Amino acid sequence: MPVKILIALSLLLLTACTQSESPQARDVFLNGIIYTADDENWHQNPQESIAVGDDGRILFVGKSEQASLFIGENTRVHELDGKVVFPGFLDTHTHPPGTSLSVMFNIYIPVMAEKEEALSIIREYIANNPEQDSYWGMGFSLGIGDDETGPKKEWLDEIESEKAIILTSSDGHSMWLNSKAFELNGITKDSTYPTGIIHKNEEGELSGMLTSTYNILTMQKVFTPEQRKSALEDYLKNMHKWGYTGGQYVLKSLEEANVGPAYADYFIEMAQTGSLQTRASLMHVFNPEDDFDEALDYVLKTQEKLVGFDTVAINTAKFFVDGVVEGGTAYLWEPYDNNQERGFSSDYVSDLLWDNNVLKEHFSTLMHNSIQLHIHSIGDRATSETLDALAYAHENNPEVHTRNTITHLQLVTEADKIRMGEMKIIGSTQPFWHSKAPGFYHEVEQPFLGEERGLIAYPVKSLIDKGVLVTFSSDAPVTPEPHPFTAIELSVTRNLESGEYGVPDIADIDEPTWLRNPPERVSVKEAIEAFTINSAFQMGMEEHIGSLAVGKFADMVIVSQDPFHIEPIRLNEIKIIATLFAGEIIYEGEIT
């Protein structure tokens, strides 16, 4: 028998045998451009098809003709027709329910709103809701002020003087109050706060702003359990719209329990009923004024409730060690610029929000309990002291290997970048903020830091080069609409991502007006990995999500264009066509 015939017969037998042994897939996706993010050269070697089993896990990734072996009588076959597929995006630092509570039930001021628009929104809400005994909201930018003391209480007094108005800034660290709110909360020009700032005008009177004074208010806004749950559901739907299938969610559970069910309870309820369509790694916030043992006990008991779930876990403790640059509460090595104009001493650098010795012991105790640490650090000195505390915890727990993370990292010394790499500290960064954003950089950031520090802020590439695993996140609602391809464009260009700021969009990646520190640019591959496999590692879920590989969940996003074949300044034009969770469509967009 000729050799060619023998080879043909052998292939037919092998195909028949393989088809009989291949499990029948629930879903098969054919003829796509599928980027798996599962090896070093994934960006150069896209696959064509994916087969998904009844449990939502991937049975096969490869060529379309091979995927046909997994098609059975009941298999649903989906034609991708050349569309581009990635692992579902993961946001490693986000605050549920994002903007949803304010959009649905409060005053919501878009971050891009200028002074008159913001005041008009406030005025209209109060006119439409005269029955409320106080007015709350969020979203305004600190850049709407006439000077560096920020928005004024008098602007709000002109709208409403008999009831309190209390508004939280877009970054979540400052509040804007009218005079009645100061009065009802017992705050005067002589009030003090141990770590935050009660802003004053040139005459020493209350100007209208509070920064990092988290528990100074005696008033609280109380939402009903129904409002809170519906806001969380709305937030998750929005995340699906942007292509996210999971992330690390910051929860203030003990504080929330005093005013309504904690969001952790809603995540647990949804997981128990099978309705939770996200991979949620929950973070519990530890505040200096909290009872540490009570907070630790809460986390450990909640962990027991979540054994066996593949959609939710609580494995992380969140700490704030400083505030924010724009509030003058980030902890710096060198003094802020223009301190005296703000009423600060000439050598003012702010301070750490924790006693460092206490921080060391808490970090060590949490690591001993295999709870990973996630630390908000904005200023360079805050990061230095955070690394000191983490080094102490590592030394006391040499056999424990938690995925400890520092987030934000606006300013980092070169020595600390090296230390982060050596200590295997993850950097959770927010590239949405990494250009000289119109209406914010020159108006808010640069006046506090000066041009030199302002330009070198928010390192990414230099962290990667020092061996730091970098992940991407939004810190929503600080980023109110966290479209991942906006972040990807910003990380690749370090330049203006759109013309929606009231200024012309850029036509050149190196247009200097909004360009910020181009040596910190990363590749599209590095940016995608920061939103996928790197983030899955930070969450402790890399065996289940983050790449498209056999055995992992088929959490995927289908997008309108291939980011590896598009101009960098057009990356933010990429649309989400569909988001899939365990192979099931949870969002389907309209592409025009």
Coordinates of C-alpha atoms in Angstrom, one line a residue:
M1 CA 0.0 0.0 0.0
P2 CA 1.5 3.4 -0.9
V3 CA 2.9 5.5 1.9
K4 CA 0.5 8.5 1.1
I5 CA -2.6 6.2 1.5
L6 CA -1.2 4.8 4.8
I7 CA -0.7 8.4 6.2
A8 CA -4.2 9.4 5.1
L9 CA -5.8 6.4 6.8
S10 CA -3.8 7.0 9.9
L11 CA -5.1 10.6 10.1
L12 CA -8.7 9.5 9.6
L13 CA -8.4 7.0 12.4
L14 CA -6.7 9.6 14.7
T15 CA -9.5 12.1 13.9
A16 CA -12.2 9.6 14.6
C17 CA -10.6 8.5 17.9
T18 CA -10.0 12.1 19.0
Q19 CA -13.6 13.0 18.2
S20 CA -15.0 10.1 20.2
E21 CA -12.8 11.1 23.1
S22 CA -13.4 14.8 23.0
P23 CA -16.0 16.0 25.4
Q24 CA -19.1 17.7 23.9
A25 CA -18.8 21.5 24.4
R26 CA -21.7 23.7 25.6
D27 CA -20.4 26.5 23.4
V28 CA -17.8 26.7 20.6
F29 CA -16.5 30.0 19.3
L30 CA -15.0 29.8 15.8
N31 CA -12.9 31.9 13.4
G32 CA -11.8 34.7 15.7
I33 CA -8.6 36.5 16.5
I34 CA -8.2 35.2 20.1
Y35 CA -5.4 36.7 22.3
T36 CA -4.9 34.3 25.1
A37 CA -2.4 36.2 27.3
D38 CA -1.1 32.8 28.5
D39 CA 2.6 32.7 27.4
E40 CA 5.4 35.1 26.6
N41 CA 4.5 35.4 22.9
W42 CA 0.7 35.4 23.1
H43 CA 0.5 38.8 21.3
Q44 CA 2.2 37.3 18.2
N45 CA 0.3 34.1 18.1
P46 CA -3.5 34.6 18.3
Q47 CA -5.7 31.5 18.2
E48 CA -8.9 31.0 16.3
S49 CA -11.4 29.2 18.5
I50 CA -12.4 28.3 22.0
A51 CA -14.6 25.4 23.3
V52 CA -16.4 25.8 26.6
G53 CA -17.8 23.1 28.8
D54 CA -21.0 22.9 30.8
D55 CA -19.1 24.3 33.9
G56 CA -18.1 27.4 32.0
R57 CA -14.4 26.4 31.8
I58 CA -12.4 26.2 28.7
L59 CA -12.0 22.8 27.0
F60 CA -9.9 23.8 24.0
V61 CA -8.1 26.8 22.5
G62 CA -6.7 26.6 19.0
K63 CA -7.5 26.2 15.4
S64 CA -11.2 26.2 14.2
E65 CA -11.0 22.9 12.4
Q66 CA -9.8 21.2 15.6
A67 CA -12.5 22.9 17.6
S68 CA -15.1 21.2 15.5
L69 CA -14.2 18.0 17.3
F70 CA -15.9 19.4 20.4
I71 CA -19.2 20.2 18.6
G72 CA -22.0 17.8 19.5
E73 CA -25.7 17.7 19.0
N74 CA -26.5 20.3 21.7
T75 CA -23.5 22.5 21.3
R76 CA -24.1 26.2 20.6
V77 CA -21.8 27.4 17.8
H78 CA -20.9 31.0 17.6
E79 CA -19.2 32.5 14.5
L80 CA -16.8 35.2 15.5
D81 CA -16.1 36.2 11.9
G82 CA -12.7 37.6 12.6
K83 CA -13.6 39.6 15.7
V84 CA -11.0 40.1 18.4
V85 CA -11.2 38.4 21.8
F86 CA -9.2 38.9 25.0
P87 CA -9.5 37.5 28.5
G88 CA -12.1 39.5 30.5
F89 CA -10.5 42.7 32.0
L90 CA -9.9 42.8 35.8
D91 CA -9.9 46.1 37.8
T92 CA -7.6 45.6 40.8
H93 CA -8.8 48.6 42.8
T94 CA -12.4 49.8 42.6
H95 CA -15.0 51.0 45.1
P96 CA -18.6 49.6 44.6
P97 CA -21.1 50.9 43.9
G98 CA -19.0 53.5 42.0
T99 CA -21.1 56.5 41.0
S100 CA -24.3 54.6 41.0
L101 CA -25.7 55.7 44.4
S102 CA -25.2 59.4 43.6
V103 CA -26.4 59.1 40.0
M104 CA -29.6 57.2 41.2
F105 CA -30.4 58.8 44.5
N106 CA -28.2 61.9 45.2
I107 CA -26.6 64.9 43.6
Y108 CA -24.0 63.7 41.0
I109 CA -21.6 66.2 39.5
P110 CA -19.6 64.9 36.5
V111 CA -15.8 65.3 37.1
M112 CA -15.5 67.4 34.0
A113 CA -18.1 69.9 35.1
E114 CA -16.8 73.5 35.6
K115 CA -18.0 75.8 38.3
E116 CA -21.3 77.1 36.8
E117 CA -22.4 73.7 35.5
A118 CA -21.7 72.1 39.0
L119 CA -23.7 74.9 40.7
S120 CA -26.5 74.5 38.2
I121 CA -26.7 70.7 38.9
I122 CA -26.8 71.3 42.6
R123 CA -29.5 74.0 42.3
E124 CA -31.7 71.9 40.1
Y125 CA -31.5 68.9 42.4
I126 CA -32.4 70.9 45.5
A127 CA -35.3 72.6 43.6
N128 CA -36.6 69.2 42.6
N129 CA -36.3 67.6 46.0
P130 CA -37.5 70.2 48.5
E131 CA -38.7 67.5 51.0
Q132 CA -35.2 66.4 51.9
D133 CA -33.7 67.6 55.2
S134 CA -30.1 67.6 53.9
Y135 CA -28.4 67.3 50.5
W136 CA -25.6 64.9 49.7
G137 CA -23.6 64.2 46.5
M138 CA -20.3 63.5 44.9
G139 CA -18.2 63.9 41.8
F140 CA -16.9 67.5 41.7
S141 CA -13.3 68.2 40.7
L142 CA -11.1 70.2 43.0
G143 CA -10.1 72.2 39.9
I144 CA -13.4 74.1 39.9
G145 CA -12.1 76.5 42.6
D146 CA -11.1 80.1 41.9
D147 CA -7.9 79.6 43.8
E148 CA -5.9 76.9 45.6
T149 CA -8.2 76.8 48.6
G150 CA -10.8 75.0 46.4
P151 CA -14.6 75.5 46.1
K152 CA -16.2 78.0 48.5
K153 CA -19.0 77.4 51.1
E154 CA -20.5 80.8 50.0
W155 CA -21.3 79.3 46.5
L156 CA -23.5 76.7 48.2
D157 CA -24.9 79.2 50.7
E158 CA -26.4 81.1 47.8
I159 CA -28.3 78.0 46.7
E160 CA -29.3 76.7 50.2
S161 CA -28.6 78.2 53.6
E162 CA -31.1 76.5 55.9
K163 CA -30.2 72.9 55.2
A164 CA -26.8 71.1 55.0
I165 CA -25.2 70.5 51.7
I166 CA -22.3 67.9 51.8
L167 CA -20.5 66.9 48.6
T168 CA -17.6 64.5 48.2
S169 CA -15.0 65.2 45.6
S170 CA -14.2 63.0 42.6
D171 CA -11.2 61.6 44.3
G172 CA -13.1 60.7 47.5
H173 CA -10.7 62.5 49.8
S174 CA -12.3 65.9 50.1
M175 CA -15.7 67.3 51.0
W176 CA -17.3 70.6 50.1
L177 CA -19.8 72.0 52.6
N178 CA -22.1 75.0 53.0
S179 CA -22.1 77.0 56.2
K180 CA -25.1 75.1 57.6
A181 CA -23.3 71.8 57.2
F182 CA -20.3 73.1 59.1
E183 CA -22.7 74.4 61.8
L184 CA -24.7 71.2 62.2
N185 CA -21.5 69.1 62.3
G186 CA -20.0 71.3 65.0
I187 CA -17.0 72.4 62.8
T188 CA -15.6 75.9 63.4
K189 CA -12.5 77.8 62.3
D190 CA -10.9 76.6 65.6
S191 CA -11.6 72.9 65.0
T192 CA -8.7 70.6 64.5
Y193 CA -8.3 67.1 63.1
P194 CA -5.3 64.8 63.8
T195 CA -4.3 64.0 60.2
G196 CA -6.6 65.9 57.7
I197 CA -7.0 69.5 56.8
I198 CA -9.8 71.9 57.6
H199 CA -9.3 74.5 54.9
K200 CA -9.3 78.2 55.7
N201 CA -9.3 81.4 53.7
E202 CA -6.8 84.2 54.0
E203 CA -8.8 85.7 56.9
G204 CA -8.6 82.4 58.8
E205 CA -12.3 81.5 58.3
L206 CA -13.7 78.2 57.0
S207 CA -13.3 78.2 53.2
G208 CA -15.7 75.3 52.5
M209 CA -13.4 72.3 52.1
L210 CA -12.3 69.4 54.3
T211 CA -9.6 67.0 53.2
S212 CA -8.9 63.5 54.7
T213 CA -11.0 64.3 57.7
Y214 CA -12.9 61.0 57.3
N215 CA -14.8 60.8 60.6
I216 CA -15.2 64.5 61.5
L217 CA -18.8 64.6 60.4
T218 CA -21.5 63.8 62.9
M219 CA -24.2 63.6 60.2
Q220 CA -24.5 60.5 58.0
K221 CA -26.3 59.9 54.7
V222 CA -28.4 56.7 55.2
F223 CA -29.5 54.8 52.1
T224 CA -32.1 52.1 52.3
P225 CA -31.0 48.4 51.8
E226 CA -33.0 48.4 48.6
Q227 CA -31.2 51.5 47.3
R228 CA -27.8 50.1 48.2
K229 CA -28.5 46.7 46.5
S230 CA -29.9 48.3 43.3
A231 CA -26.9 50.6 43.2
L232 CA -24.5 47.7 43.4
E233 CA -26.4 45.8 40.7
D234 CA -26.2 49.0 38.5
Y235 CA -22.5 49.3 39.1
L236 CA -21.8 45.7 38.1
K237 CA -23.8 46.1 34.9
N238 CA -21.7 49.2 34.1
M239 CA -18.5 47.2 34.7
H240 CA -19.8 44.5 32.3
K241 CA -20.4 47.3 29.7
W242 CA -16.7 48.3 29.9
G243 CA -15.6 44.7 29.6
Y244 CA -14.7 43.8 33.2
T245 CA -15.4 40.3 34.4
G246 CA -13.8 40.7 37.9
G247 CA -11.6 42.7 40.2
Q248 CA -10.7 43.7 43.7
Y249 CA -13.5 45.6 45.4
V250 CA -12.8 47.9 48.2
L251 CA -15.4 47.5 51.0
K252 CA -15.8 49.5 54.3
S253 CA -17.8 46.7 55.9
L254 CA -17.7 47.6 59.6
E255 CA -18.5 51.3 58.9
E256 CA -21.3 50.3 56.5
A257 CA -22.9 47.9 59.0
N258 CA -23.9 50.9 61.1
V259 CA -25.9 52.5 58.3
G260 CA -27.2 49.5 56.4
P261 CA -26.2 46.0 55.2
A262 CA -22.5 45.9 54.2
Y263 CA -21.8 45.5 50.5
A264 CA -20.0 42.3 51.4
D265 CA -23.3 40.8 52.4
Y266 CA -24.8 41.6 49.0
F267 CA -21.8 39.9 47.2
I268 CA -22.3 36.9 49.5
E269 CA -26.1 36.8 48.8
M270 CA -25.6 37.0 45.0
A271 CA -22.9 34.3 45.2
Q272 CA -25.2 32.0 47.1
T273 CA -28.0 32.4 44.6
G274 CA -25.7 32.0 41.6
S275 CA -26.5 35.5 40.3
L276 CA -23.0 37.1 40.9
Q277 CA -21.5 37.5 37.4
T278 CA -18.1 38.8 38.4
R279 CA -15.0 37.3 40.0
A280 CA -14.8 39.4 43.2
S281 CA -11.8 39.6 45.5
L282 CA -13.1 41.7 48.4
M283 CA -10.9 44.1 50.3
H284 CA -11.8 45.2 53.9
V285 CA -10.6 48.6 54.9
F286 CA -8.7 48.9 58.2
N287 CA -8.8 52.4 59.6
P288 CA -6.7 53.8 62.5
E289 CA -9.7 54.5 64.6
D290 CA -11.2 51.0 64.1
D291 CA -10.8 48.1 66.6
F292 CA -8.1 46.1 64.8
D293 CA -9.1 42.8 66.4
E294 CA -12.7 43.3 65.5
A295 CA -11.9 44.1 61.9
L296 CA -9.6 41.0 61.7
D297 CA -12.3 38.8 63.2
Y298 CA -14.8 40.1 60.6
V299 CA -12.5 39.2 57.7
L300 CA -11.8 35.7 59.1
K301 CA -15.4 34.9 59.8
T302 CA -16.4 36.2 56.3
Q303 CA -13.8 33.9 54.8
E304 CA -15.5 31.0 56.4
K305 CA -18.8 31.9 54.7
L306 CA -17.2 32.0 51.3
V307 CA -15.5 28.6 51.2
G308 CA -16.3 26.8 48.0
F309 CA -17.4 29.8 45.9
D310 CA -15.6 30.5 42.6
T311 CA -17.1 34.0 42.2
V312 CA -16.1 35.7 45.5
A313 CA -13.5 35.6 48.2
I314 CA -12.3 38.0 50.9
N315 CA -8.5 37.8 51.2
T316 CA -7.2 41.4 51.4
A317 CA -6.8 44.2 54.0
K318 CA -6.9 47.8 52.6
F319 CA -4.9 50.5 54.4
F320 CA -4.7 54.3 53.7
V321 CA -1.3 55.5 54.8
D322 CA -1.6 59.0 53.4
G323 CA -4.1 61.2 51.6
V324 CA -3.8 63.0 48.2
V325 CA -1.6 65.6 46.6
E326 CA -4.5 67.8 45.6
G327 CA -5.6 68.0 49.3
G328 CA -2.1 68.6 50.6
T329 CA -2.3 65.3 52.5
A330 CA 0.0 63.1 50.5
Y331 CA 3.2 62.4 52.6
L332 CA 6.2 63.8 50.8
W333 CA 10.0 63.8 51.3
E334 CA 10.3 67.4 50.1
P335 CA 7.8 70.2 51.0
Y336 CA 4.9 71.1 48.8
D337 CA 5.2 74.0 46.5
N338 CA 3.5 77.3 47.5
N339 CA 2.9 76.2 51.1
Q340 CA 2.6 79.7 52.5
E341 CA -0.2 80.6 50.0
R342 CA -2.2 77.8 51.6
G343 CA -1.5 78.7 55.1
F344 CA 1.0 75.8 55.6
S345 CA 4.5 76.2 57.1
S346 CA 7.3 76.4 54.5
D347 CA 8.5 72.9 55.4
Y348 CA 5.1 71.3 55.3
V349 CA 5.2 67.7 53.9
S350 CA 2.0 66.3 55.6
D351 CA 2.3 63.1 57.7
L352 CA 1.6 59.4 57.8
L353 CA -2.0 58.5 58.8
W354 CA -0.8 55.6 61.0
D355 CA 1.9 55.3 63.7
N356 CA 4.5 53.4 61.8
N357 CA 5.2 50.9 64.7
V358 CA 1.4 50.1 64.8
L359 CA 1.4 49.7 61.1
K360 CA 4.3 47.2 61.2
E361 CA 2.5 45.1 63.8
H362 CA -0.8 45.1 62.0
F363 CA 0.9 44.2 58.7
S364 CA 2.7 41.3 60.4
T365 CA -0.4 40.0 62.1
L366 CA -2.4 40.1 58.8
M367 CA 0.3 38.3 56.9
H368 CA 0.5 35.7 59.7
N369 CA -3.2 35.1 58.9
S370 CA -2.4 34.8 55.2
I371 CA -4.3 38.0 54.5
Q372 CA -2.7 40.1 51.7
L373 CA -2.1 43.8 52.1
H374 CA -3.3 46.5 49.7
I375 CA -1.9 49.9 50.7
H376 CA -3.0 53.4 49.4
S377 CA 0.2 55.4 49.1
I378 CA 0.4 58.6 47.0
G379 CA 3.5 60.5 48.4
D380 CA 7.0 59.2 48.0
R381 CA 7.7 59.3 51.8
A382 CA 4.5 57.4 52.4
T383 CA 5.7 54.7 50.1
S384 CA 9.1 54.6 51.8
E385 CA 7.5 54.1 55.2
T386 CA 5.1 51.5 53.8
L387 CA 7.9 49.5 52.4
D388 CA 9.6 49.6 55.8
A389 CA 6.5 48.3 57.5
L390 CA 6.1 45.6 54.8
A391 CA 9.8 44.6 55.2
Y392 CA 9.1 44.1 58.9
A393 CA 6.0 41.9 58.2
H394 CA 8.0 39.9 55.7
E395 CA 10.8 39.3 58.1
N396 CA 8.4 38.1 60.8
N397 CA 6.5 35.8 58.3
P398 CA 9.2 34.3 56.1
E399 CA 7.1 31.3 55.1
V400 CA 4.0 33.4 54.1
H401 CA 3.8 34.6 50.5
T402 CA 0.8 36.9 50.2
R403 CA 0.5 39.2 47.1
N404 CA 1.1 42.5 48.9
T405 CA 0.3 45.6 46.8
I406 CA 0.8 49.3 46.9
T407 CA -1.7 51.3 44.9
H408 CA -1.6 54.8 43.3
L409 CA 2.2 55.4 43.6
Q410 CA 2.0 59.0 42.4
L411 CA 5.6 59.7 43.5
V412 CA 8.2 56.9 44.1
T413 CA 11.9 57.3 44.7
E414 CA 14.3 55.3 42.5
A415 CA 15.5 53.4 45.5
D416 CA 11.9 52.4 46.4
K417 CA 11.2 51.2 42.9
I418 CA 14.2 48.8 43.4
R419 CA 12.9 47.8 46.8
M420 CA 9.5 47.0 45.4
G421 CA 11.0 44.8 42.8
E422 CA 13.2 43.0 45.3
M423 CA 10.4 42.5 47.8
K424 CA 7.9 41.3 45.1
I425 CA 5.5 44.1 45.9
I426 CA 2.8 44.5 43.3
G427 CA 2.1 48.0 41.9
S428 CA -1.7 48.7 41.3
T429 CA -1.6 51.8 39.1
Q430 CA -4.4 53.9 37.5
P431 CA -3.3 54.9 34.0
F432 CA -6.5 56.9 33.5
W433 CA -4.7 59.7 35.4
H434 CA -1.3 59.5 33.7
S435 CA -1.4 62.5 31.3
K436 CA -1.4 66.2 32.1
A437 CA -5.2 66.2 32.1
P438 CA -6.8 69.4 31.0
G439 CA -8.6 71.2 33.9
F440 CA -6.6 69.3 36.5
Y441 CA -2.8 69.0 36.0
H442 CA -2.0 72.8 35.7
E443 CA -4.9 73.8 37.9
V444 CA -4.4 71.3 40.8
E445 CA -1.4 68.9 40.6
Q446 CA 1.4 71.2 39.4
P447 CA 0.6 74.0 41.9
F448 CA 1.1 71.5 44.7
L449 CA 4.1 69.6 43.4
G450 CA 5.9 72.0 41.0
E451 CA 6.7 71.2 37.4
E452 CA 9.6 68.7 38.0
R453 CA 7.7 66.5 40.4
G454 CA 4.4 66.9 38.5
L455 CA 6.0 65.6 35.3
I456 CA 7.7 62.5 36.8
A457 CA 4.6 61.4 38.7
Y458 CA 2.9 58.0 38.2
P459 CA 5.7 55.7 37.1
V460 CA 4.8 52.5 35.3
K461 CA 7.5 51.4 32.9
S462 CA 10.3 52.1 35.4
L463 CA 8.5 50.0 37.9
I464 CA 8.3 47.1 35.4
D465 CA 12.0 47.5 34.6
K466 CA 12.8 47.2 38.3
G467 CA 10.9 43.8 38.4
V468 CA 7.6 45.1 39.8
L469 CA 4.5 43.3 38.6
V470 CA 2.2 46.1 37.5
T471 CA -1.6 45.9 37.4
F472 CA -4.2 48.4 36.1
S473 CA -7.2 49.7 37.9
S474 CA -9.6 52.6 37.9
D475 CA -10.2 53.5 41.6
A476 CA -13.8 54.1 40.5
P477 CA -15.6 56.3 41.2
V478 CA -12.5 58.5 41.0
T479 CA -12.5 57.4 37.4
P480 CA -16.3 57.6 36.8
E481 CA -16.3 55.8 33.4
P482 CA -13.3 53.4 33.5
H483 CA -13.2 52.1 29.9
P484 CA -10.1 49.9 29.7
F485 CA -9.1 51.0 26.3
T486 CA -9.0 54.6 27.6
A487 CA -6.5 53.4 30.2
I488 CA -4.6 51.4 27.6
E489 CA -4.2 54.4 25.3
L490 CA -3.0 56.6 28.2
S491 CA -0.5 54.0 29.3
V492 CA 0.9 53.6 25.8
T493 CA 0.9 57.3 24.9
R494 CA 1.1 59.2 28.3
N495 CA -0.9 61.8 26.3
L496 CA -4.4 63.2 25.9
E497 CA -6.8 60.3 25.1
S498 CA -9.7 62.3 23.6
G499 CA -11.0 65.7 22.8
E500 CA -13.8 65.5 25.4
Y501 CA -12.1 67.9 27.7
G502 CA -13.1 71.0 25.7
V503 CA -9.7 71.0 24.0
P504 CA -8.7 69.6 20.5
D505 CA -7.7 65.9 20.5
I506 CA -4.1 65.3 19.6
A507 CA -3.0 64.2 16.2
D508 CA 0.5 63.1 17.2
I509 CA 1.6 60.8 20.0
D510 CA 4.3 63.2 20.9
E511 CA 2.2 66.4 20.9
P512 CA 3.8 68.2 23.9
T513 CA 0.8 70.1 25.4
W514 CA -0.6 67.2 27.5
L515 CA 2.3 64.8 27.3
R516 CA 3.6 63.5 30.6
N517 CA 6.9 61.7 31.0
P518 CA 7.0 59.6 27.9
P519 CA 9.8 57.3 29.2
E520 CA 7.0 55.7 31.4
R521 CA 5.1 54.5 28.3
V522 CA 4.4 50.8 28.1
S523 CA 3.6 48.5 25.2
V524 CA 0.1 47.4 24.3
K525 CA 1.1 43.9 25.4
E526 CA 2.2 45.1 28.8
A527 CA -1.0 47.2 29.2
I528 CA -3.2 44.2 28.3
E529 CA -1.3 42.0 30.7
A530 CA -1.7 44.6 33.4
F531 CA -5.5 44.3 33.0
T532 CA -5.6 40.5 32.7
I533 CA -3.1 37.9 33.8
N534 CA -1.2 40.3 36.2
S535 CA -4.4 41.4 37.8
A536 CA -5.5 37.8 38.2
F537 CA -2.3 37.1 40.1
Q538 CA -2.8 40.1 42.4
M539 CA -6.3 38.7 43.2
G540 CA -5.0 35.2 43.9
M541 CA -7.1 33.8 41.0
E542 CA -4.5 33.2 38.3
E543 CA -5.3 29.5 38.2
H544 CA -8.9 30.3 37.2
I545 CA -8.9 33.6 35.2
G546 CA -6.7 36.1 33.6
S547 CA -5.8 34.2 30.5
L548 CA -7.7 32.0 28.0
A549 CA -6.3 28.5 28.7
V550 CA -7.7 25.0 29.1
G551 CA -9.2 24.6 32.6
K552 CA -9.8 28.3 33.2
F553 CA -13.1 30.0 33.1
A554 CA -14.2 31.4 29.8
D555 CA -14.4 35.0 31.0
M556 CA -13.9 36.9 27.8
V557 CA -14.4 40.2 26.1
I558 CA -15.0 40.7 22.4
V559 CA -13.8 44.0 21.0
S560 CA -14.3 46.0 17.8
Q561 CA -10.7 46.4 16.7
D562 CA -7.3 44.8 17.2
P563 CA -5.2 47.1 19.5
F564 CA -2.0 45.6 18.0
H565 CA -3.0 47.0 14.6
I566 CA -4.2 50.5 15.3
E567 CA -2.5 53.8 15.9
P568 CA -1.8 54.3 19.7
I569 CA -3.8 57.6 19.7
R570 CA -6.9 55.7 18.5
L571 CA -6.9 52.9 21.1
N572 CA -9.7 54.6 23.0
E573 CA -11.9 54.2 20.0
I574 CA -12.0 50.5 20.5
K575 CA -15.5 49.4 21.6
I576 CA -16.7 46.5 23.7
I577 CA -18.9 44.3 21.5
A578 CA -19.7 41.7 24.2
T579 CA -18.6 40.6 27.6
L580 CA -18.9 36.9 28.5
F581 CA -18.8 35.3 32.0
A582 CA -18.1 31.6 32.0
G583 CA -18.9 31.6 28.3
E584 CA -22.3 33.3 28.7
I585 CA -23.0 36.8 27.3
I586 CA -23.6 39.2 30.1
Y587 CA -23.3 42.4 28.0
E588 CA -23.9 42.9 24.3
G589 CA -23.2 46.3 22.9
E590 CA -24.2 48.1 19.7
I591 CA -21.4 48.8 17.3
T592 CA -22.0 51.7 14.9

